[in-house]
């Protein structure tokens, strides 16, 4: 660990003879203890679930403006919640984890992560809504890493110049880092 106080870190491993070769471009979590469930990163494509998530997010962004031309104030317009802004993962038991992340301008992002039920009711805030921030957080996957019944959230975190991966747990909208790396 080359950063004082940085916590758990991921490190890439060079070339290990007879190593397990994983044919994937998605993050892989490796643990010294057995993990009961794989990471869930399969985005829900059901149009009704997407519509319910948008219905929750749209009031949050109604007063926000975008600057699509990154720097031309005349091009500001209302924020539209589009499919590519969403990650929706089936948590099971009729619940979904919804991640919303959208770039507003060159160096400003908005987003949130929350859970909702199958009727479209927001149940819990995982990551509080940010109306405009220098950095972004994009939900990539969920997992119960240690089998304690609590969900951990794999998030791509970054800003306009770079990004990395953070594994979080959440308590009432406050994220706590479990591990991070590959920045």
CSV table of C-alpha atoms in Angstrom, one decimal:
chain,number,residue,atom,x,y,z
A,1,UNK,CA,0.0,0.0,0.0
A,2,UNK,CA,1.7,3.2,-1.2
A,3,UNK,CA,-0.8,5.7,0.2
A,4,UNK,CA,-0.9,6.4,3.9
A,5,UNK,CA,-4.4,5.9,5.3
A,6,UNK,CA,-5.8,4.8,1.9
A,7,UNK,CA,-7.3,1.6,3.1
A,8,UNK,CA,-7.6,-1.7,1.2
A,9,UNK,CA,-6.3,-1.5,-2.4
A,10,UNK,CA,-6.6,-3.5,-5.5
A,11,UNK,CA,-3.4,-4.2,-7.5
A,12,UNK,CA,-3.0,-5.6,-10.9
A,13,UNK,CA,-0.8,-8.7,-11.1
A,14,UNK,CA,1.6,-9.1,-14.0
A,15,UNK,CA,2.2,-12.5,-15.5
A,16,UNK,CA,1.7,-15.6,-13.2
A,17,UNK,CA,2.5,-19.0,-14.8
A,18,UNK,CA,-0.5,-21.4,-14.6
A,19,UNK,CA,-2.7,-18.5,-13.5
A,20,UNK,CA,-6.5,-18.5,-14.0
A,21,UNK,CA,-7.1,-16.6,-17.2
A,22,UNK,CA,-10.4,-14.7,-17.1
A,23,UNK,CA,-11.8,-13.7,-20.5
A,24,UNK,CA,-13.7,-10.6,-19.4
A,25,UNK,CA,-13.5,-6.9,-19.4
A,26,UNK,CA,-15.6,-6.5,-16.3
A,27,UNK,CA,-14.1,-6.1,-12.8
A,28,UNK,CA,-13.6,-9.4,-10.9
A,29,UNK,CA,-13.7,-9.6,-7.1
A,30,UNK,CA,-11.2,-12.0,-5.6
A,31,UNK,CA,-11.5,-13.0,-1.9
A,32,UNK,CA,-9.6,-15.2,0.5
A,33,UNK,CA,-13.0,-16.4,1.8
A,34,UNK,CA,-15.6,-18.2,-0.2
A,35,UNK,CA,-18.2,-15.9,-1.8
A,36,UNK,CA,-21.6,-17.5,-2.0
A,37,UNK,CA,-22.9,-15.4,-4.9
A,38,UNK,CA,-21.3,-13.9,-8.0
A,39,UNK,CA,-21.4,-10.2,-8.7
A,40,UNK,CA,-24.6,-9.1,-10.3
A,41,UNK,CA,-23.9,-6.7,-13.2
A,42,UNK,CA,-26.7,-7.7,-15.6
A,43,UNK,CA,-28.7,-4.6,-16.3
A,44,UNK,CA,-32.5,-4.9,-16.2
A,45,UNK,CA,-34.1,-4.2,-19.6
A,46,UNK,CA,-37.8,-4.4,-18.7
A,47,UNK,CA,-39.4,-1.2,-20.0
A,48,UNK,CA,-41.8,-0.9,-17.1
A,49,UNK,CA,-39.0,-1.1,-14.5
A,50,UNK,CA,-37.0,1.5,-16.4
A,51,UNK,CA,-40.1,3.8,-16.5
A,52,UNK,CA,-40.6,3.4,-12.8
A,53,UNK,CA,-36.9,4.4,-12.1
A,54,UNK,CA,-37.2,7.4,-14.4
A,55,UNK,CA,-40.3,8.5,-12.5
A,56,UNK,CA,-38.4,8.6,-9.3
A,57,UNK,CA,-35.4,10.4,-10.8
A,58,UNK,CA,-37.1,13.0,-12.9
A,59,UNK,CA,-38.4,15.2,-10.0
A,60,UNK,CA,-34.8,15.2,-8.6
A,61,UNK,CA,-33.3,16.7,-11.8
A,62,UNK,CA,-36.2,18.9,-12.8
A,63,UNK,CA,-34.4,22.2,-11.9
A,64,UNK,CA,-31.0,21.1,-13.3
A,65,UNK,CA,-29.6,22.4,-16.6
A,66,UNK,CA,-27.2,20.7,-19.0
A,67,UNK,CA,-24.4,22.3,-21.0
A,68,UNK,CA,-24.0,19.8,-23.8
A,69,UNK,CA,-21.4,21.9,-25.6
A,70,UNK,CA,-19.2,22.0,-22.5
A,71,UNK,CA,-18.6,25.7,-22.1
A,72,UNK,CA,-21.2,27.5,-24.2
A,73,UNK,CA,-23.8,28.9,-21.7
A,74,UNK,CA,-26.3,29.5,-24.5
A,75,UNK,CA,-26.7,25.7,-25.0
A,76,UNK,CA,-28.0,24.9,-21.5
A,77,UNK,CA,-31.1,22.9,-21.5
A,78,UNK,CA,-33.1,20.7,-19.1
A,79,UNK,CA,-31.7,17.4,-17.9
A,80,UNK,CA,-33.3,14.4,-19.6
A,81,UNK,CA,-33.1,11.0,-17.9
A,82,UNK,CA,-32.2,8.5,-20.6
A,83,UNK,CA,-31.6,4.8,-20.6
A,84,UNK,CA,-27.8,5.1,-20.9
A,85,UNK,CA,-27.8,7.1,-17.7
A,86,UNK,CA,-29.3,4.2,-15.7
A,87,UNK,CA,-28.0,1.0,-14.2
A,88,UNK,CA,-30.8,-1.1,-12.8
A,89,UNK,CA,-29.9,-4.4,-11.1
A,90,UNK,CA,-32.4,-7.0,-9.8
A,91,UNK,CA,-31.6,-7.5,-6.1
A,92,UNK,CA,-34.2,-10.3,-5.8
A,93,UNK,CA,-37.3,-10.4,-3.6
A,94,UNK,CA,-39.0,-7.8,-5.9
A,95,UNK,CA,-36.4,-5.1,-5.3
A,96,UNK,CA,-34.1,-3.3,-7.7
A,97,UNK,CA,-30.9,-1.3,-7.1
A,98,UNK,CA,-31.0,1.8,-9.4
A,99,UNK,CA,-27.9,3.8,-10.3
A,100,UNK,CA,-28.3,7.2,-12.1
A,101,UNK,CA,-25.2,9.0,-13.4
A,102,UNK,CA,-25.2,11.8,-15.9
A,103,UNK,CA,-22.6,14.4,-17.1
A,104,UNK,CA,-24.0,17.9,-17.0
A,105,UNK,CA,-21.0,19.7,-18.3
A,106,UNK,CA,-17.2,19.2,-18.8
A,107,UNK,CA,-16.6,19.0,-15.1
A,108,UNK,CA,-20.0,18.6,-13.5
A,109,UNK,CA,-21.9,15.3,-12.9
A,110,UNK,CA,-25.2,14.4,-11.2
A,111,UNK,CA,-26.3,11.1,-9.8
A,112,UNK,CA,-27.7,8.9,-7.1
A,113,UNK,CA,-28.1,5.2,-6.2
A,114,UNK,CA,-31.2,3.9,-4.5
A,115,UNK,CA,-33.4,0.8,-4.1
A,116,UNK,CA,-37.0,0.5,-5.2
A,117,UNK,CA,-39.6,-2.2,-5.1
A,118,UNK,CA,-41.4,-3.8,-8.0
A,119,UNK,CA,-44.2,-1.2,-7.8
A,120,UNK,CA,-41.8,1.7,-8.3
A,121,UNK,CA,-41.7,2.9,-4.6
A,122,UNK,CA,-38.3,4.2,-3.5
A,123,UNK,CA,-37.2,2.1,-0.5
A,124,UNK,CA,-33.8,3.3,0.5
A,125,UNK,CA,-31.1,5.7,-0.5
A,126,UNK,CA,-27.8,4.0,-1.1
A,127,UNK,CA,-25.9,7.2,-2.3
A,128,UNK,CA,-27.5,10.6,-1.8
A,129,UNK,CA,-28.5,12.6,-4.9
A,130,UNK,CA,-25.8,15.1,-6.0
A,131,UNK,CA,-27.3,17.9,-8.2
A,132,UNK,CA,-23.8,18.8,-9.5
A,133,UNK,CA,-20.4,17.5,-8.5
A,134,UNK,CA,-16.9,17.5,-9.8
A,135,UNK,CA,-16.8,13.7,-9.7
A,136,UNK,CA,-19.2,11.0,-10.7
A,137,UNK,CA,-20.2,7.6,-9.4
A,138,UNK,CA,-21.6,4.9,-11.7
A,139,UNK,CA,-23.1,1.7,-10.4
A,140,UNK,CA,-21.6,-1.3,-12.0
A,141,UNK,CA,-22.7,-4.3,-9.8
A,142,UNK,CA,-24.0,-5.6,-6.5
A,143,UNK,CA,-22.8,-8.5,-4.4
A,144,UNK,CA,-23.2,-9.8,-0.8
A,145,UNK,CA,-19.4,-10.2,-0.5
A,146,UNK,CA,-19.2,-11.7,3.0
A,147,UNK,CA,-22.6,-13.5,3.2
A,148,UNK,CA,-23.9,-11.2,5.9
A,149,UNK,CA,-27.1,-10.4,4.0
A,150,UNK,CA,-26.0,-6.8,3.4
A,151,UNK,CA,-25.4,-5.7,-0.2
A,152,UNK,CA,-22.1,-4.2,-1.3
A,153,UNK,CA,-22.0,-1.9,-4.4
A,154,UNK,CA,-19.3,-1.9,-7.0
A,155,UNK,CA,-19.0,1.6,-8.4
A,156,UNK,CA,-16.9,3.3,-11.1
A,157,UNK,CA,-15.8,6.6,-9.5
A,158,UNK,CA,-14.1,9.3,-11.4
A,159,UNK,CA,-14.1,12.8,-13.0
A,160,UNK,CA,-13.4,14.1,-16.4
A,161,UNK,CA,-9.8,13.0,-16.4
A,162,UNK,CA,-9.8,9.5,-15.0
A,163,UNK,CA,-11.6,6.8,-13.0
A,164,UNK,CA,-11.3,3.7,-10.8
A,165,UNK,CA,-13.3,1.2,-9.0
A,166,UNK,CA,-14.6,1.3,-5.4
A,167,UNK,CA,-16.5,-1.4,-3.5
A,168,UNK,CA,-18.8,0.2,-0.9
A,169,UNK,CA,-21.3,-0.8,1.7
A,170,UNK,CA,-24.1,1.7,2.5
A,171,UNK,CA,-25.8,2.8,5.7
A,172,UNK,CA,-28.7,5.3,5.3
A,173,UNK,CA,-27.2,7.0,2.2
A,174,UNK,CA,-23.7,7.2,3.5
A,175,UNK,CA,-21.2,5.0,1.5
A,176,UNK,CA,-18.3,3.4,3.3
A,177,UNK,CA,-15.4,2.1,1.2
A,178,UNK,CA,-14.6,-1.6,1.5
A,179,UNK,CA,-11.8,-1.6,-1.1
A,180,UNK,CA,-10.7,0.4,-4.1
A,181,UNK,CA,-8.2,0.4,-7.0
A,182,UNK,CA,-7.3,0.6,-10.6
A,183,UNK,CA,-7.4,4.4,-10.7
